[in-house]
Short mmCIF file of C-alpha atoms in Angstrom, two decimals:
data_model
loop_
_atom_site.label_atom_id
_atom_site.label_comp_id
_atom_site.label_asym_id
_atom_site.label_seq_id
_atom_site.Cartn_x
_atom_site.Cartn_y
_atom_site.Cartn_z
CA UNK Z 989 55.88 29.02 467.44
CA UNK Z 990 52.30 27.81 467.01
CA UNK Z 991 51.93 24.04 466.85
CA UNK Z 992 49.96 22.39 464.09
CA UNK Z 993 46.45 21.21 465.00
CA UNK Z 994 47.66 17.88 463.63
CA UNK Z 995 44.87 16.96 461.25
CA UNK Z 996 47.53 15.58 458.90
CA UNK Z 997 50.51 14.54 460.99
CA UNK Z 998 52.78 13.00 458.36
CA UNK Z 999 53.06 11.38 454.96
CA UNK Z 1000 55.41 8.75 453.63
CA UNK Z 1001 56.00 7.05 450.30
CA UNK Z 1002 55.15 3.35 450.37
CA UNK Z 1003 58.00 2.27 448.15
CA UNK Z 1004 56.69 -1.29 447.89
CA UNK Z 1005 53.72 0.11 445.95
CA UNK Z 1006 55.90 1.77 443.30
CA UNK Z 1007 56.33 -0.48 440.30
CA UNK Z 1008 58.82 1.69 438.42
CA UNK Z 1009 60.88 4.60 439.71
CA UNK Z 1010 61.78 5.51 436.13
CA UNK Z 1011 58.18 6.43 435.30
CA UNK Z 1012 56.45 9.74 436.05
CA UNK Z 1013 55.90 10.96 438.72
CA UNK Z 1014 58.18 8.55 440.55
CA UNK Z 1015 61.14 9.59 438.39
CA UNK Z 1016 61.09 13.12 439.87
CA UNK Z 1017 64.07 13.51 442.24
CA UNK Z 1018 61.88 14.86 445.04
CA UNK Z 1019 59.54 11.89 444.78
CA UNK Z 1020 62.31 9.33 444.34
CA UNK Z 1021 63.90 10.55 447.57
CA UNK Z 1022 60.60 10.98 449.40
CA UNK Z 1023 60.71 9.41 452.80
CA UNK Z 1024 58.75 10.56 455.84
CA UNK Z 1025 57.51 14.15 455.98
CA UNK Z 1026 56.19 15.35 459.35
CA UNK Z 1027 53.88 18.37 459.53
CA UNK Z 1028 54.70 20.16 462.77
CA UNK Z 1029 53.42 23.66 462.06
CA UNK Z 1030 50.00 24.99 461.04
CA UNK Z 1031 51.33 26.31 457.70
CA UNK Z 1032 53.60 24.29 455.42
CA UNK Z 1033 54.85 25.61 452.09
CA UNK Z 1034 56.04 23.45 449.19
CA UNK Z 1035 58.49 25.42 447.02
CA UNK Z 1036 60.64 24.54 444.05
CA UNK Z 1037 61.24 25.09 440.36
CA UNK Z 1038 58.58 24.27 437.77
CA UNK Z 1039 58.40 20.53 437.35
CA UNK Z 1040 60.02 19.78 440.71
CA UNK Z 1041 56.98 17.85 441.95
CA UNK Z 1042 55.51 20.18 444.59
CA UNK Z 1043 52.06 20.48 442.98
CA UNK Z 1044 52.14 16.78 442.10
CA UNK Z 1045 52.72 15.83 445.73
CA UNK Z 1046 50.10 18.28 446.99
CA UNK Z 1047 47.55 16.85 444.56
CA UNK Z 1048 48.44 13.31 445.64
CA UNK Z 1049 47.95 14.20 449.31
CA UNK Z 1050 44.57 15.74 448.54
CA UNK Z 1051 43.38 12.74 446.53
CA UNK Z 1052 44.70 10.29 449.15
CA UNK Z 1053 42.65 12.16 451.77
CA UNK Z 1054 39.49 11.91 449.70
CA UNK Z 1055 39.38 15.27 447.94
CA UNK Z 1056 38.53 15.73 444.29
CA UNK Z 1057 41.64 15.97 442.08
CA UNK Z 1058 40.38 19.13 440.36
CA UNK Z 1059 39.56 20.84 443.63
CA UNK Z 1060 36.71 21.32 446.04
CA UNK Z 1061 35.66 19.66 449.25
CA UNK Z 1062 35.24 15.95 449.86
CA UNK Z 1063 31.66 16.29 448.59
CA UNK Z 1064 32.83 17.23 445.09
CA UNK Z 1065 33.04 14.33 442.69
CA UNK Z 1066 33.48 15.49 439.12
CA UNK Z 1067 36.08 15.05 436.39
CA UNK Z 1068 36.70 17.44 433.53
CA UNK Z 1069 39.85 15.58 432.53
CA UNK Z 1070 41.40 12.81 434.61
CA UNK Z 1071 45.03 13.93 434.66
CA UNK Z 1072 46.18 13.27 438.21
CA UNK Z 1073 49.09 10.92 438.74
CA UNK Z 1074 49.27 7.52 440.46
CA UNK Z 1075 51.23 8.95 443.38
CA UNK Z 1076 48.24 9.10 445.74
CA UNK Z 1077 47.97 5.29 445.69
CA UNK Z 1078 51.55 4.99 447.01
CA UNK Z 1079 51.20 7.52 449.83
CA UNK Z 1080 50.67 6.69 453.48
CA UNK Z 1081 48.89 9.56 455.23
CA UNK Z 1082 48.87 9.59 459.03
CA UNK Z 1083 45.96 11.58 460.43
CA UNK Z 1084 45.70 12.96 463.93
CA UNK Z 1085 43.20 11.97 466.60
CA UNK Z 1086 41.31 15.26 466.11
CA UNK Z 1087 39.46 15.39 462.82
CA UNK Z 1088 39.05 18.68 460.96
CA UNK Z 1089 35.57 20.24 460.86
CA UNK Z 1090 36.23 21.56 457.36
CA UNK Z 1091 38.49 20.93 454.39
CA UNK Z 1092 39.18 22.09 450.85
CA UNK Z 1093 41.60 21.54 448.00
CA UNK Z 1094 41.95 24.72 445.96
CA UNK Z 1095 43.99 24.95 442.80
CA UNK Z 1096 44.17 28.06 440.65
CA UNK Z 1097 44.30 26.20 437.32
CA UNK Z 1098 40.98 24.38 437.79
CA UNK Z 1099 39.03 26.99 439.79
CA UNK Z 1100 36.82 27.65 436.74
CA UNK Z 1101 35.84 23.97 436.72
CA UNK Z 1102 34.91 24.10 440.41
CA UNK Z 1103 32.74 27.19 439.88
CA UNK Z 1104 31.03 25.47 436.94
CA UNK Z 1105 30.35 22.37 439.02
CA UNK Z 1106 28.78 24.50 441.78
CA UNK Z 1107 26.41 26.01 439.20
CA UNK Z 1108 25.58 22.56 437.83
CA UNK Z 1109 24.79 21.14 441.27
CA UNK Z 1110 22.64 24.13 442.21
CA UNK Z 1111 20.63 23.70 439.01
CA UNK Z 1112 19.35 20.36 440.34
CA UNK Z 1113 16.29 20.81 442.61
CA UNK Z 1114 17.15 19.95 446.22
CA UNK Z 1115 15.73 20.68 449.71
CA UNK Z 1116 19.07 22.10 450.91
CA UNK Z 1117 20.12 25.73 450.32
CA UNK Z 1118 22.12 26.43 447.15
CA UNK Z 1119 25.80 25.53 447.44
CA UNK Z 1120 26.72 28.92 445.96
CA UNK Z 1121 25.33 30.66 449.07
CA UNK Z 1122 28.38 29.46 450.98
CA UNK Z 1123 30.74 31.17 448.53
CA UNK Z 1124 29.60 34.76 448.91
CA UNK Z 1125 26.87 37.06 447.61
CA UNK Z 1126 28.20 37.23 444.02
CA UNK Z 1127 28.30 34.23 441.72
CA UNK Z 1128 31.85 32.96 441.26
CA UNK Z 1129 31.60 33.16 437.47
CA UNK Z 1130 30.62 36.83 437.72
CA UNK Z 1131 33.98 37.78 439.25
CA UNK Z 1132 37.54 37.94 437.98
CA UNK Z 1133 39.84 35.00 438.60
CA UNK Z 1134 41.54 36.73 441.52
CA UNK Z 1135 38.25 37.96 443.01
CA UNK Z 1136 36.80 34.47 442.75
CA UNK Z 1137 39.84 32.97 444.48
CA UNK Z 1138 39.68 35.37 447.43
CA UNK Z 1139 35.89 35.20 447.67
CA UNK Z 1140 36.06 31.43 447.90
CA UNK Z 1141 38.67 31.49 450.66
CA UNK Z 1142 36.99 34.30 452.62
CA UNK Z 1143 33.51 32.79 452.48
CA UNK Z 1144 34.00 29.04 452.18
CA UNK Z 1145 36.97 28.39 454.49
CA UNK Z 1146 35.29 28.26 457.91
CA UNK Z 1147 38.25 27.48 460.14
CA UNK Z 1148 39.10 24.34 462.07
CA UNK Z 1149 39.94 22.73 458.77
CA UNK Z 1150 42.62 21.23 456.57
CA UNK Z 1151 43.16 23.42 453.51
CA UNK Z 1152 45.43 22.69 450.55
CA UNK Z 1153 46.19 25.49 448.09
CA UNK Z 1154 48.03 24.94 444.82
CA UNK Z 1155 49.85 28.06 443.55
CA UNK Z 1156 47.27 30.61 444.74
CA UNK Z 1157 49.48 33.47 443.52
CA UNK Z 1158 48.61 32.50 439.93
CA UNK Z 1159 45.24 34.17 440.49
CA UNK Z 1160 46.37 37.05 442.69
CA UNK Z 1161 48.18 40.34 442.17
CA UNK Z 1162 50.96 41.21 444.66
CA UNK Z 1163 48.49 43.36 446.64
CA UNK Z 1164 45.96 40.51 446.73
CA UNK Z 1165 48.70 38.15 447.87
CA UNK Z 1166 49.31 40.52 450.78
CA UNK Z 1167 45.56 40.45 451.43
CA UNK Z 1168 45.75 36.66 451.62
CA UNK Z 1169 48.37 36.72 454.40
CA UNK Z 1170 46.04 37.95 457.18
CA UNK Z 1171 43.37 35.54 455.92
CA UNK Z 1172 45.86 32.70 456.35
CA UNK Z 1173 46.65 34.00 459.83
CA UNK Z 1174 42.96 34.14 460.79
CA UNK Z 1175 42.58 30.53 459.67
CA UNK Z 1176 45.60 29.53 461.77
CA UNK Z 1177 44.10 31.29 464.81
CA UNK Z 1178 40.89 29.36 464.10
CA UNK Z 1179 42.87 26.09 464.47
CA UNK Z 1180 43.36 25.32 460.79
CA UNK Z 1181 46.19 23.52 459.02
CA UNK Z 1182 47.30 24.71 455.59
CA UNK Z 1183 49.60 23.13 453.02
CA UNK Z 1184 50.42 25.51 450.16
CA UNK Z 1185 52.44 24.97 446.99
CA UNK Z 1186 53.71 28.36 445.87
CA UNK Z 1187 56.30 30.45 444.03
CA UNK Z 1188 55.35 33.63 445.87
CA UNK Z 1189 58.00 35.25 448.09
CA UNK Z 1190 55.15 37.29 449.60
CA UNK Z 1191 53.22 34.25 450.79
CA UNK Z 1192 56.40 32.47 451.86
CA UNK Z 1193 57.06 35.27 454.35
CA UNK Z 1194 54.29 34.04 456.68
CA UNK Z 1195 56.03 33.81 460.10
CA UNK Z 1196 56.95 30.41 461.55
CA UNK Z 1197 55.80 28.49 458.49
CA UNK Z 1198 57.56 25.27 457.54
CA UNK Z 1199 59.15 25.62 454.10
CA UNK Z 1200 59.94 22.41 452.23
CA UNK Z 1201 62.07 22.97 449.14
CA UNK Z 1202 61.85 20.49 446.26
CA UNK Z 1203 65.07 20.10 444.28
CA UNK Z 1204 67.50 17.69 442.58
CA UNK Z 1205 68.57 16.30 445.97
CA UNK Z 1206 65.02 15.69 447.13
CA UNK Z 1207 63.06 17.65 449.73
CA UNK Z 1208 64.79 19.76 452.37
CA UNK Z 1209 63.66 22.17 455.06
CA UNK Z 1210 64.86 25.72 454.48
CA UNK Z 1211 64.43 29.15 456.01
CA UNK Z 1212 62.61 31.92 454.16
CA UNK Z 1213 65.78 33.86 453.25
CA UNK Z 1214 67.36 30.65 451.91
CA UNK Z 1215 64.69 30.04 449.29
CA UNK Z 1216 65.56 30.76 445.67
CA UNK Z 1217 62.28 32.67 445.43
CA UNK Z 1218 63.39 35.18 448.05
CA UNK Z 1219 66.97 35.52 446.78
CA UNK Z 1220 66.13 35.87 443.10
CA UNK Z 1221 63.36 38.40 443.74
CA UNK Z 1222 65.51 40.43 446.14
CA UNK Z 1223 68.50 40.49 443.80
CA UNK Z 1224 66.41 41.45 440.81
CA UNK Z 1225 64.60 44.30 442.58
CA UNK Z 1226 67.80 45.64 444.14
CA UNK Z 1227 69.76 45.51 440.87
CA UNK Z 1228 67.09 45.40 438.19
CA UNK Z 1229 68.96 47.55 435.64
CA UNK Z 1230 72.10 45.45 435.87
CA UNK Z 1231 70.03 42.27 435.80
CA UNK Z 1232 68.20 43.44 432.67
CA UNK Z 1233 71.50 44.19 430.92
CA UNK Z 1234 72.62 40.67 431.72
CA UNK Z 1235 69.34 39.16 430.52
CA UNK Z 1236 68.79 41.29 427.42
CA UNK Z 1237 72.36 41.98 426.42
CA UNK Z 1238 74.21 45.28 425.86
CA UNK Z 1239 71.88 46.27 423.01
CA UNK Z 1240 68.71 45.61 425.02
CA UNK Z 1241 66.18 48.43 425.68
CA UNK Z 1242 67.41 49.24 429.19
#
């Protein structure tokens, strides 16, 4: 098992900074029960049902570490719509002695905003090379959502960094998700640490990853085959006709 490079060693909720546990996002069971989370492996997955708090916590970690809430590196400082929660202000983030050479917060839902900001910044005359040069030969806005997502990771993620990805499968087909797996592995070999919120059973299969499942009882460590994402997908694919009859009823078009 490969050890984490330890750029982010652990997080904890500073409960004394929470004014009201009945107010969002502190009313989410996973956040209410949040204690100390230690990152021991280079890849950590946050999994859970919609609304369980996994993306909310990932966003809070990113903001607490100085990243832009809508995505980008620490050098990005723009706001299309300020919608991030107060959770970042109540988080204690313990960093390692070794600092990452690189870092990025990438979220599928606001990737368009990041690409637009890159174009805006490059439109301002500057002595430095255009920012877009670091994202590949083709302009991000001239590619599909999935192509843009992969191009950004392949060209901008340089290794030796801390990378946070929020539901990358939203932009990627199953084949492209499989393409992402070896990219993740190359980043791990290059001494990177990744924290990924996902629903994808394909991405979750990455060997030796830490999987943290968000649920009504809080956050628990689980194995790949124990995740609902794996079990539901497996059961549906193995018995899809029977599952469709159950879902659509006896008169459904099965």
